[in-house]
Short mmCIF file of N, CA and C in Angstrom, two decimals:
data_model
loop_
_atom_site.label_atom_id
_atom_site.label_comp_id
_atom_site.label_asym_id
_atom_site.label_seq_id
_atom_site.Cartn_x
_atom_site.Cartn_y
_atom_site.Cartn_z
N MET A 1 8.06 -21.94 21.85
CA MET A 1 6.96 -22.59 21.17
C MET A 1 7.03 -24.09 21.48
N SER A 2 5.90 -24.69 21.72
CA SER A 2 5.87 -26.11 22.07
C SER A 2 6.12 -26.96 20.84
N GLU A 3 6.46 -28.22 21.09
CA GLU A 3 6.73 -29.16 19.99
C GLU A 3 5.49 -29.37 19.13
N ILE A 4 4.31 -29.41 19.76
CA ILE A 4 3.06 -29.59 19.00
C ILE A 4 2.82 -28.38 18.10
N SER A 5 3.05 -27.18 18.63
CA SER A 5 2.88 -25.98 17.82
C SER A 5 3.85 -25.96 16.65
N ALA A 6 5.09 -26.35 16.90
CA ALA A 6 6.09 -26.38 15.84
C ALA A 6 5.70 -27.38 14.77
N GLN A 7 5.21 -28.55 15.20
CA GLN A 7 4.78 -29.57 14.24
C GLN A 7 3.63 -29.08 13.38
N SER A 8 2.62 -28.47 14.00
CA SER A 8 1.48 -28.01 13.21
C SER A 8 1.89 -26.85 12.31
N GLY A 9 2.86 -26.05 12.72
CA GLY A 9 3.37 -24.99 11.86
C GLY A 9 4.05 -25.55 10.63
N ARG A 10 4.84 -26.62 10.82
CA ARG A 10 5.50 -27.27 9.67
C ARG A 10 4.47 -27.90 8.74
N LYS A 11 3.42 -28.48 9.32
CA LYS A 11 2.37 -29.07 8.49
C LYS A 11 1.65 -28.00 7.68
N ALA A 12 1.38 -26.85 8.28
CA ALA A 12 0.72 -25.76 7.57
C ALA A 12 1.61 -25.25 6.44
N ALA A 13 2.90 -25.11 6.70
CA ALA A 13 3.83 -24.66 5.66
C ALA A 13 3.90 -25.68 4.53
N LYS A 14 3.90 -26.96 4.87
CA LYS A 14 3.94 -28.02 3.86
C LYS A 14 2.69 -27.97 2.99
N ARG A 15 1.51 -27.75 3.62
CA ARG A 15 0.26 -27.64 2.84
C ARG A 15 0.31 -26.44 1.90
N ALA A 16 0.89 -25.33 2.37
CA ALA A 16 0.99 -24.13 1.53
C ALA A 16 1.89 -24.40 0.33
N VAL A 17 3.00 -25.08 0.54
CA VAL A 17 3.91 -25.41 -0.56
C VAL A 17 3.23 -26.35 -1.55
N ILE A 18 2.52 -27.33 -1.04
CA ILE A 18 1.79 -28.26 -1.92
C ILE A 18 0.76 -27.51 -2.75
N ALA A 19 0.03 -26.58 -2.13
CA ALA A 19 -0.97 -25.79 -2.86
C ALA A 19 -0.31 -24.97 -3.96
N LEU A 20 0.84 -24.38 -3.67
CA LEU A 20 1.55 -23.59 -4.69
C LEU A 20 2.05 -24.47 -5.84
N VAL A 21 2.56 -25.64 -5.51
CA VAL A 21 3.04 -26.55 -6.56
C VAL A 21 1.87 -27.00 -7.44
N VAL A 22 0.75 -27.35 -6.83
CA VAL A 22 -0.43 -27.76 -7.60
C VAL A 22 -0.88 -26.62 -8.50
N PHE A 23 -0.93 -25.41 -7.95
CA PHE A 23 -1.35 -24.26 -8.76
C PHE A 23 -0.37 -24.05 -9.91
N GLY A 24 0.93 -24.18 -9.64
CA GLY A 24 1.94 -24.02 -10.70
C GLY A 24 1.78 -25.06 -11.79
N LEU A 25 1.51 -26.30 -11.40
CA LEU A 25 1.29 -27.36 -12.40
C LEU A 25 0.03 -27.09 -13.22
N LEU A 26 -1.01 -26.63 -12.56
CA LEU A 26 -2.24 -26.27 -13.30
C LEU A 26 -1.98 -25.12 -14.26
N ALA A 27 -1.21 -24.14 -13.82
CA ALA A 27 -0.87 -23.00 -14.70
C ALA A 27 -0.08 -23.49 -15.91
N ALA A 28 0.87 -24.40 -15.69
CA ALA A 28 1.66 -24.94 -16.80
C ALA A 28 0.76 -25.70 -17.77
N LEU A 29 -0.17 -26.47 -17.24
CA LEU A 29 -1.12 -27.21 -18.08
C LEU A 29 -1.98 -26.24 -18.89
N ILE A 30 -2.47 -25.21 -18.24
CA ILE A 30 -3.29 -24.21 -18.94
C ILE A 30 -2.48 -23.53 -20.04
N PHE A 31 -1.23 -23.17 -19.73
CA PHE A 31 -0.37 -22.55 -20.74
C PHE A 31 -0.16 -23.49 -21.92
N TRP A 32 0.03 -24.76 -21.63
CA TRP A 32 0.24 -25.73 -22.69
C TRP A 32 -1.03 -25.87 -23.54
N LEU A 33 -2.20 -25.90 -22.90
CA LEU A 33 -3.46 -26.05 -23.62
C LEU A 33 -3.91 -24.76 -24.31
N ASP A 34 -3.67 -23.61 -23.67
CA ASP A 34 -4.16 -22.33 -24.20
C ASP A 34 -3.17 -21.22 -23.86
N PRO A 35 -2.06 -21.12 -24.62
CA PRO A 35 -1.04 -20.11 -24.30
C PRO A 35 -1.58 -18.67 -24.38
N ASP A 36 -2.59 -18.43 -25.20
CA ASP A 36 -3.14 -17.08 -25.31
C ASP A 36 -3.93 -16.68 -24.06
N GLY A 37 -4.41 -17.64 -23.30
CA GLY A 37 -5.18 -17.35 -22.10
C GLY A 37 -4.32 -17.19 -20.85
N LEU A 38 -3.00 -17.32 -21.00
CA LEU A 38 -2.11 -17.28 -19.84
C LEU A 38 -2.21 -15.95 -19.09
N TYR A 39 -2.28 -14.84 -19.82
CA TYR A 39 -2.32 -13.52 -19.18
C TYR A 39 -3.48 -13.45 -18.18
N LEU A 40 -4.65 -13.92 -18.58
CA LEU A 40 -5.81 -13.85 -17.68
C LEU A 40 -5.65 -14.77 -16.47
N TRP A 41 -5.02 -15.95 -16.66
CA TRP A 41 -4.78 -16.84 -15.52
C TRP A 41 -3.77 -16.23 -14.55
N ILE A 42 -2.75 -15.59 -15.11
CA ILE A 42 -1.76 -14.94 -14.25
C ILE A 42 -2.42 -13.77 -13.52
N LYS A 43 -3.29 -13.06 -14.21
CA LYS A 43 -4.02 -11.96 -13.57
C LYS A 43 -4.90 -12.49 -12.43
N ALA A 44 -5.55 -13.63 -12.64
CA ALA A 44 -6.35 -14.24 -11.58
C ALA A 44 -5.47 -14.61 -10.40
N LEU A 45 -4.30 -15.18 -10.66
CA LEU A 45 -3.37 -15.52 -9.58
C LEU A 45 -2.96 -14.27 -8.81
N HIS A 46 -2.73 -13.17 -9.54
CA HIS A 46 -2.36 -11.90 -8.91
C HIS A 46 -3.47 -11.43 -7.96
N VAL A 47 -4.71 -11.49 -8.42
CA VAL A 47 -5.84 -11.05 -7.58
C VAL A 47 -5.97 -11.95 -6.35
N ILE A 48 -5.82 -13.25 -6.53
CA ILE A 48 -5.89 -14.19 -5.41
C ILE A 48 -4.79 -13.88 -4.39
N ALA A 49 -3.57 -13.65 -4.88
CA ALA A 49 -2.46 -13.34 -3.98
C ALA A 49 -2.70 -12.03 -3.24
N ILE A 50 -3.24 -11.04 -3.93
CA ILE A 50 -3.53 -9.76 -3.29
C ILE A 50 -4.59 -9.93 -2.20
N ILE A 51 -5.62 -10.71 -2.48
CA ILE A 51 -6.66 -10.94 -1.47
C ILE A 51 -6.06 -11.60 -0.23
N ALA A 52 -5.22 -12.61 -0.43
CA ALA A 52 -4.60 -13.30 0.71
C ALA A 52 -3.67 -12.34 1.47
N TRP A 53 -2.89 -11.57 0.75
CA TRP A 53 -1.96 -10.62 1.38
C TRP A 53 -2.74 -9.58 2.19
N MET A 54 -3.78 -9.02 1.58
CA MET A 54 -4.56 -7.98 2.27
C MET A 54 -5.30 -8.56 3.47
N ALA A 55 -5.78 -9.78 3.37
CA ALA A 55 -6.45 -10.39 4.53
C ALA A 55 -5.49 -10.41 5.72
N GLY A 56 -4.26 -10.82 5.46
CA GLY A 56 -3.25 -10.83 6.53
C GLY A 56 -2.89 -9.44 7.00
N MET A 57 -2.76 -8.51 6.06
CA MET A 57 -2.40 -7.13 6.41
C MET A 57 -3.48 -6.45 7.25
N LEU A 58 -4.71 -6.87 7.08
CA LEU A 58 -5.81 -6.29 7.86
C LEU A 58 -5.99 -7.01 9.20
N TYR A 59 -5.66 -8.29 9.25
CA TYR A 59 -5.88 -9.08 10.46
C TYR A 59 -4.71 -8.98 11.46
N LEU A 60 -3.49 -8.98 10.95
CA LEU A 60 -2.32 -9.01 11.83
C LEU A 60 -2.28 -7.84 12.81
N PRO A 61 -2.52 -6.59 12.38
CA PRO A 61 -2.49 -5.52 13.38
C PRO A 61 -3.61 -5.63 14.42
N ARG A 62 -4.72 -6.27 14.06
CA ARG A 62 -5.77 -6.51 15.06
C ARG A 62 -5.26 -7.48 16.11
N LEU A 63 -4.53 -8.50 15.68
CA LEU A 63 -3.91 -9.40 16.65
C LEU A 63 -2.95 -8.64 17.56
N PHE A 64 -2.19 -7.71 16.97
CA PHE A 64 -1.26 -6.90 17.77
C PHE A 64 -2.00 -6.07 18.83
N VAL A 65 -3.17 -5.54 18.47
CA VAL A 65 -3.96 -4.75 19.43
C VAL A 65 -4.25 -5.60 20.66
N TYR A 66 -4.72 -6.81 20.44
CA TYR A 66 -5.06 -7.68 21.56
C TYR A 66 -3.81 -8.20 22.27
N HIS A 67 -2.76 -8.50 21.49
CA HIS A 67 -1.53 -9.03 22.07
C HIS A 67 -0.87 -7.99 22.96
N ALA A 68 -0.91 -6.73 22.56
CA ALA A 68 -0.28 -5.66 23.34
C ALA A 68 -0.90 -5.51 24.72
N ASP A 69 -2.12 -5.99 24.88
CA ASP A 69 -2.81 -5.90 26.17
C ASP A 69 -2.58 -7.12 27.07
N THR A 70 -1.83 -8.11 26.58
CA THR A 70 -1.62 -9.32 27.39
C THR A 70 -0.30 -9.23 28.15
N GLU A 71 -0.21 -10.01 29.17
CA GLU A 71 1.00 -10.09 29.99
C GLU A 71 2.04 -10.95 29.24
N PRO A 72 3.26 -10.43 29.02
CA PRO A 72 4.29 -11.23 28.35
C PRO A 72 4.50 -12.57 29.07
N GLY A 73 4.59 -13.63 28.27
CA GLY A 73 4.81 -14.96 28.82
C GLY A 73 3.54 -15.69 29.22
N SER A 74 2.41 -14.99 29.22
CA SER A 74 1.15 -15.64 29.59
C SER A 74 0.72 -16.62 28.49
N GLN A 75 -0.21 -17.50 28.83
CA GLN A 75 -0.73 -18.46 27.85
C GLN A 75 -1.34 -17.72 26.65
N GLN A 76 -2.07 -16.65 26.94
CA GLN A 76 -2.70 -15.87 25.87
C GLN A 76 -1.64 -15.23 24.96
N SER A 77 -0.58 -14.70 25.56
CA SER A 77 0.50 -14.10 24.78
C SER A 77 1.17 -15.15 23.89
N GLU A 78 1.38 -16.33 24.44
CA GLU A 78 2.01 -17.40 23.66
C GLU A 78 1.12 -17.83 22.49
N THR A 79 -0.18 -17.84 22.70
CA THR A 79 -1.11 -18.17 21.61
C THR A 79 -1.05 -17.12 20.51
N PHE A 80 -1.02 -15.85 20.90
CA PHE A 80 -0.91 -14.78 19.90
C PHE A 80 0.39 -14.91 19.11
N LYS A 81 1.48 -15.27 19.76
CA LYS A 81 2.76 -15.43 19.07
C LYS A 81 2.65 -16.47 17.96
N VAL A 82 2.02 -17.60 18.28
CA VAL A 82 1.85 -18.66 17.29
C VAL A 82 0.98 -18.17 16.13
N MET A 83 -0.14 -17.54 16.46
CA MET A 83 -1.07 -17.04 15.43
C MET A 83 -0.38 -16.02 14.52
N GLU A 84 0.33 -15.07 15.11
CA GLU A 84 1.00 -14.02 14.33
C GLU A 84 2.09 -14.60 13.43
N GLY A 85 2.87 -15.50 14.01
CA GLY A 85 3.96 -16.11 13.23
C GLY A 85 3.46 -16.90 12.04
N ARG A 86 2.44 -17.70 12.26
CA ARG A 86 1.89 -18.51 11.17
C ARG A 86 1.24 -17.64 10.10
N LEU A 87 0.49 -16.64 10.52
CA LEU A 87 -0.15 -15.75 9.57
C LEU A 87 0.90 -15.10 8.67
N LEU A 88 1.98 -14.64 9.28
CA LEU A 88 3.04 -13.99 8.51
C LEU A 88 3.76 -14.97 7.59
N ARG A 89 4.19 -16.10 8.13
CA ARG A 89 5.02 -17.04 7.36
C ARG A 89 4.24 -17.84 6.33
N VAL A 90 3.05 -18.28 6.68
CA VAL A 90 2.32 -19.21 5.81
C VAL A 90 1.41 -18.49 4.82
N ILE A 91 0.90 -17.32 5.18
CA ILE A 91 -0.04 -16.64 4.29
C ILE A 91 0.56 -15.35 3.72
N MET A 92 0.95 -14.44 4.59
CA MET A 92 1.32 -13.10 4.13
C MET A 92 2.60 -13.07 3.29
N ASN A 93 3.67 -13.70 3.77
CA ASN A 93 4.93 -13.64 3.01
C ASN A 93 4.80 -14.29 1.63
N PRO A 94 4.27 -15.52 1.53
CA PRO A 94 4.14 -16.11 0.19
C PRO A 94 3.20 -15.29 -0.70
N ALA A 95 2.11 -14.79 -0.14
CA ALA A 95 1.16 -14.00 -0.94
C ALA A 95 1.82 -12.73 -1.46
N MET A 96 2.62 -12.07 -0.62
CA MET A 96 3.30 -10.85 -1.07
C MET A 96 4.29 -11.16 -2.19
N VAL A 97 5.06 -12.22 -2.04
CA VAL A 97 6.04 -12.59 -3.06
C VAL A 97 5.34 -12.90 -4.39
N ILE A 98 4.27 -13.67 -4.33
CA ILE A 98 3.53 -14.01 -5.54
C ILE A 98 2.93 -12.75 -6.16
N ALA A 99 2.34 -11.90 -5.34
CA ALA A 99 1.73 -10.66 -5.85
C ALA A 99 2.77 -9.80 -6.56
N TRP A 100 3.93 -9.65 -5.97
CA TRP A 100 5.00 -8.86 -6.60
C TRP A 100 5.46 -9.51 -7.91
N ALA A 101 5.76 -10.81 -7.86
CA ALA A 101 6.31 -11.49 -9.04
C ALA A 101 5.34 -11.44 -10.21
N VAL A 102 4.11 -11.84 -9.99
CA VAL A 102 3.17 -11.87 -11.12
C VAL A 102 2.70 -10.47 -11.47
N GLY A 103 2.67 -9.56 -10.49
CA GLY A 103 2.28 -8.18 -10.78
C GLY A 103 3.27 -7.51 -11.71
N LEU A 104 4.55 -7.70 -11.46
CA LEU A 104 5.56 -7.12 -12.35
C LEU A 104 5.50 -7.76 -13.73
N TRP A 105 5.26 -9.07 -13.78
CA TRP A 105 5.12 -9.74 -15.08
C TRP A 105 3.91 -9.17 -15.84
N LEU A 106 2.80 -8.97 -15.13
CA LEU A 106 1.60 -8.42 -15.76
C LEU A 106 1.86 -7.00 -16.28
N ALA A 107 2.57 -6.20 -15.50
CA ALA A 107 2.87 -4.82 -15.91
C ALA A 107 3.74 -4.82 -17.17
N TRP A 108 4.74 -5.69 -17.18
CA TRP A 108 5.61 -5.79 -18.35
C TRP A 108 4.84 -6.33 -19.55
N SER A 109 4.12 -7.44 -19.34
CA SER A 109 3.39 -8.08 -20.42
C SER A 109 2.27 -7.19 -20.97
N GLY A 110 1.64 -6.42 -20.10
CA GLY A 110 0.55 -5.54 -20.52
C GLY A 110 1.01 -4.20 -21.05
N GLY A 111 2.30 -3.93 -20.96
CA GLY A 111 2.85 -2.67 -21.47
C GLY A 111 2.52 -1.47 -20.58
N PHE A 112 2.43 -1.70 -19.25
CA PHE A 112 2.05 -0.62 -18.33
C PHE A 112 3.24 0.07 -17.66
N LEU A 113 4.44 -0.41 -17.90
CA LEU A 113 5.59 0.08 -17.14
C LEU A 113 5.84 1.58 -17.28
N MET A 114 5.39 2.19 -18.35
CA MET A 114 5.63 3.62 -18.56
C MET A 114 4.40 4.47 -18.26
N ASP A 115 3.32 3.85 -17.81
CA ASP A 115 2.08 4.60 -17.54
C ASP A 115 2.14 5.28 -16.17
N GLY A 116 1.63 6.51 -16.12
CA GLY A 116 1.63 7.27 -14.88
C GLY A 116 0.85 6.60 -13.75
N TRP A 117 -0.30 6.02 -14.08
CA TRP A 117 -1.09 5.35 -13.05
C TRP A 117 -0.31 4.18 -12.46
N PHE A 118 0.47 3.49 -13.30
CA PHE A 118 1.25 2.36 -12.81
C PHE A 118 2.35 2.84 -11.85
N HIS A 119 2.98 3.97 -12.18
CA HIS A 119 4.02 4.51 -11.29
C HIS A 119 3.43 4.85 -9.92
N ALA A 120 2.23 5.46 -9.92
CA ALA A 120 1.57 5.79 -8.66
C ALA A 120 1.20 4.51 -7.90
N LYS A 121 0.70 3.50 -8.65
CA LYS A 121 0.36 2.23 -8.01
C LYS A 121 1.61 1.58 -7.42
N LEU A 122 2.69 1.60 -8.18
CA LEU A 122 3.94 1.01 -7.71
C LEU A 122 4.41 1.70 -6.42
N ALA A 123 4.27 3.01 -6.34
CA ALA A 123 4.64 3.73 -5.12
C ALA A 123 3.77 3.26 -3.94
N CYS A 124 2.48 3.07 -4.19
CA CYS A 124 1.58 2.59 -3.13
C CYS A 124 1.93 1.17 -2.72
N VAL A 125 2.27 0.31 -3.68
CA VAL A 125 2.63 -1.08 -3.36
C VAL A 125 3.96 -1.12 -2.59
N LEU A 126 4.87 -0.23 -2.94
CA LEU A 126 6.11 -0.13 -2.17
C LEU A 126 5.81 0.29 -0.73
N ALA A 127 4.90 1.24 -0.56
CA ALA A 127 4.50 1.66 0.78
C ALA A 127 3.83 0.51 1.54
N LEU A 128 2.98 -0.25 0.85
CA LEU A 128 2.32 -1.40 1.47
C LEU A 128 3.36 -2.44 1.88
N SER A 129 4.38 -2.62 1.06
CA SER A 129 5.46 -3.56 1.39
C SER A 129 6.25 -3.07 2.59
N ALA A 130 6.42 -1.75 2.72
CA ALA A 130 7.10 -1.19 3.89
C ALA A 130 6.27 -1.45 5.15
N VAL A 131 4.96 -1.29 5.06
CA VAL A 131 4.08 -1.60 6.19
C VAL A 131 4.20 -3.08 6.54
N HIS A 132 4.26 -3.94 5.52
CA HIS A 132 4.47 -5.38 5.74
C HIS A 132 5.76 -5.59 6.53
N GLY A 133 6.81 -4.86 6.17
CA GLY A 133 8.08 -4.95 6.90
C GLY A 133 7.95 -4.53 8.35
N ILE A 134 7.18 -3.45 8.60
CA ILE A 134 6.93 -3.01 9.97
C ILE A 134 6.21 -4.10 10.75
N PHE A 135 5.21 -4.72 10.11
CA PHE A 135 4.46 -5.79 10.77
C PHE A 135 5.36 -7.01 11.02
N SER A 136 6.24 -7.31 10.07
CA SER A 136 7.16 -8.45 10.25
C SER A 136 8.08 -8.23 11.45
N ARG A 137 8.58 -7.03 11.56
CA ARG A 137 9.44 -6.68 12.70
C ARG A 137 8.64 -6.81 14.01
N ALA A 138 7.39 -6.36 13.98
CA ALA A 138 6.56 -6.44 15.18
C ALA A 138 6.32 -7.89 15.59
N VAL A 139 6.13 -8.78 14.61
CA VAL A 139 5.96 -10.20 14.94
C VAL A 139 7.20 -10.70 15.68
N ARG A 140 8.36 -10.32 15.19
CA ARG A 140 9.61 -10.73 15.84
C ARG A 140 9.72 -10.15 17.25
N LEU A 141 9.39 -8.86 17.40
CA LEU A 141 9.48 -8.23 18.72
C LEU A 141 8.48 -8.83 19.70
N PHE A 142 7.25 -9.08 19.25
CA PHE A 142 6.26 -9.73 20.11
C PHE A 142 6.76 -11.13 20.51
N ALA A 143 7.35 -11.87 19.56
CA ALA A 143 7.84 -13.22 19.85
C ALA A 143 8.94 -13.19 20.90
N GLU A 144 9.69 -12.08 20.94
CA GLU A 144 10.77 -11.93 21.93
C GLU A 144 10.29 -11.20 23.19
N ASP A 145 8.99 -10.97 23.30
CA ASP A 145 8.39 -10.23 24.42
C ASP A 145 9.01 -8.84 24.56
N ARG A 146 9.28 -8.19 23.42
CA ARG A 146 9.90 -6.87 23.44
C ARG A 146 9.03 -5.80 22.78
N ASN A 147 7.75 -6.04 22.63
CA ASN A 147 6.89 -5.01 22.06
C ASN A 147 6.82 -3.83 23.02
N ASP A 148 7.00 -2.62 22.48
CA ASP A 148 6.88 -1.43 23.32
C ASP A 148 5.78 -0.50 22.82
N ARG A 149 4.94 -1.00 21.92
CA ARG A 149 3.84 -0.20 21.37
C ARG A 149 2.55 -0.49 22.11
N LYS A 150 1.74 0.55 22.23
CA LYS A 150 0.44 0.44 22.89
C LYS A 150 -0.61 -0.02 21.88
N PRO A 151 -1.72 -0.58 22.35
CA PRO A 151 -2.79 -1.00 21.44
C PRO A 151 -3.26 0.14 20.52
N ARG A 152 -3.26 1.37 21.01
CA ARG A 152 -3.70 2.51 20.18
C ARG A 152 -2.84 2.64 18.91
N TYR A 153 -1.53 2.45 19.05
CA TYR A 153 -0.64 2.51 17.89
C TYR A 153 -1.05 1.47 16.85
N TRP A 154 -1.32 0.25 17.32
CA TRP A 154 -1.68 -0.82 16.39
C TRP A 154 -3.05 -0.58 15.77
N ARG A 155 -3.95 0.07 16.50
CA ARG A 155 -5.26 0.44 15.92
C ARG A 155 -5.06 1.42 14.77
N MET A 156 -4.15 2.38 14.97
CA MET A 156 -3.88 3.35 13.91
C MET A 156 -3.15 2.69 12.74
N MET A 157 -2.21 1.81 13.04
CA MET A 157 -1.48 1.11 11.97
C MET A 157 -2.40 0.20 11.17
N ASN A 158 -3.48 -0.23 11.77
CA ASN A 158 -4.45 -1.08 11.07
C ASN A 158 -5.07 -0.33 9.88
N GLU A 159 -5.07 0.99 9.92
CA GLU A 159 -5.67 1.79 8.85
C GLU A 159 -4.76 1.95 7.64
N ALA A 160 -3.46 1.84 7.83
CA ALA A 160 -2.51 2.05 6.73
C ALA A 160 -2.76 1.11 5.55
N PRO A 161 -2.89 -0.21 5.77
CA PRO A 161 -3.15 -1.09 4.62
C PRO A 161 -4.48 -0.77 3.94
N THR A 162 -5.48 -0.38 4.71
CA THR A 162 -6.79 -0.05 4.13
C THR A 162 -6.67 1.16 3.20
N LEU A 163 -6.02 2.20 3.65
CA LEU A 163 -5.87 3.41 2.83
C LEU A 163 -5.06 3.13 1.57
N LEU A 164 -3.99 2.36 1.72
CA LEU A 164 -3.18 2.01 0.55
C LEU A 164 -3.96 1.13 -0.42
N MET A 165 -4.73 0.20 0.12
CA MET A 165 -5.55 -0.67 -0.74
C MET A 165 -6.54 0.16 -1.55
N ILE A 166 -7.20 1.13 -0.92
CA ILE A 166 -8.16 1.98 -1.62
C ILE A 166 -7.45 2.73 -2.75
N ALA A 167 -6.31 3.31 -2.46
CA ALA A 167 -5.56 4.04 -3.49
C ALA A 167 -5.17 3.13 -4.64
N ILE A 168 -4.69 1.94 -4.33
CA ILE A 168 -4.26 0.99 -5.37
C ILE A 168 -5.43 0.59 -6.26
N VAL A 169 -6.56 0.25 -5.65
CA VAL A 169 -7.73 -0.16 -6.44
C VAL A 169 -8.20 0.97 -7.34
N VAL A 170 -8.25 2.19 -6.82
CA VAL A 170 -8.67 3.34 -7.64
C VAL A 170 -7.70 3.52 -8.81
N LEU A 171 -6.41 3.43 -8.54
CA LEU A 171 -5.41 3.62 -9.60
C LEU A 171 -5.55 2.54 -10.69
N VAL A 172 -5.79 1.31 -10.29
CA VAL A 172 -5.87 0.21 -11.25
C VAL A 172 -7.16 0.29 -12.07
N ILE A 173 -8.26 0.61 -11.42
CA ILE A 173 -9.57 0.62 -12.11
C ILE A 173 -9.76 1.90 -12.91
N VAL A 174 -9.50 3.06 -12.31
CA VAL A 174 -9.76 4.34 -12.96
C VAL A 174 -8.62 4.75 -13.90
N LYS A 175 -7.39 4.36 -13.56
CA LYS A 175 -6.20 4.74 -14.33
C LYS A 175 -6.17 6.25 -14.60
N PRO A 176 -6.14 7.06 -13.53
CA PRO A 176 -6.28 8.51 -13.70
C PRO A 176 -5.10 9.19 -14.42
N PHE A 177 -3.96 8.57 -14.45
CA PHE A 177 -2.79 9.20 -15.09
C PHE A 177 -2.40 8.46 -16.36
N ALA A 178 -3.37 7.93 -17.06
CA ALA A 178 -3.07 7.12 -18.25
C ALA A 178 -2.54 7.98 -19.39
#
């Protein structure tokens, strides 16, 4: 990775940290002003984190489809490496951590830990996290020019987050095992 790419990556990470700190300070202020409204603000943060995580989970395998068709070491391949790495580090990883942390707090605070629908949702979120792990490994392998998967594989893997997202949304909204 070039020095310019590394610098802009550090700047993007710094902006993400600043955004999280600002959001945390706003959340603390809201809690101080209206402690009863905290649950809804945390729920909003959870939805925002899920949207960011899912955006990355849907976009990253599309990048892999195109990257798998490029010649290792080419300018295009190097560009994909930067895009994939930043998407994973700056958006997907922080969003997943926030989604998990506040999601578990919401489940505990809302008294959902013993509900059947929550157990099914938790299984789907664990599966989504496993797919995230597969994608993280792929970013590393692509960065090392060691990808051995064809674009067709990545097209199929692109469907996994979509199917899990549909199941999770249905479980949360319908609560079929309540």
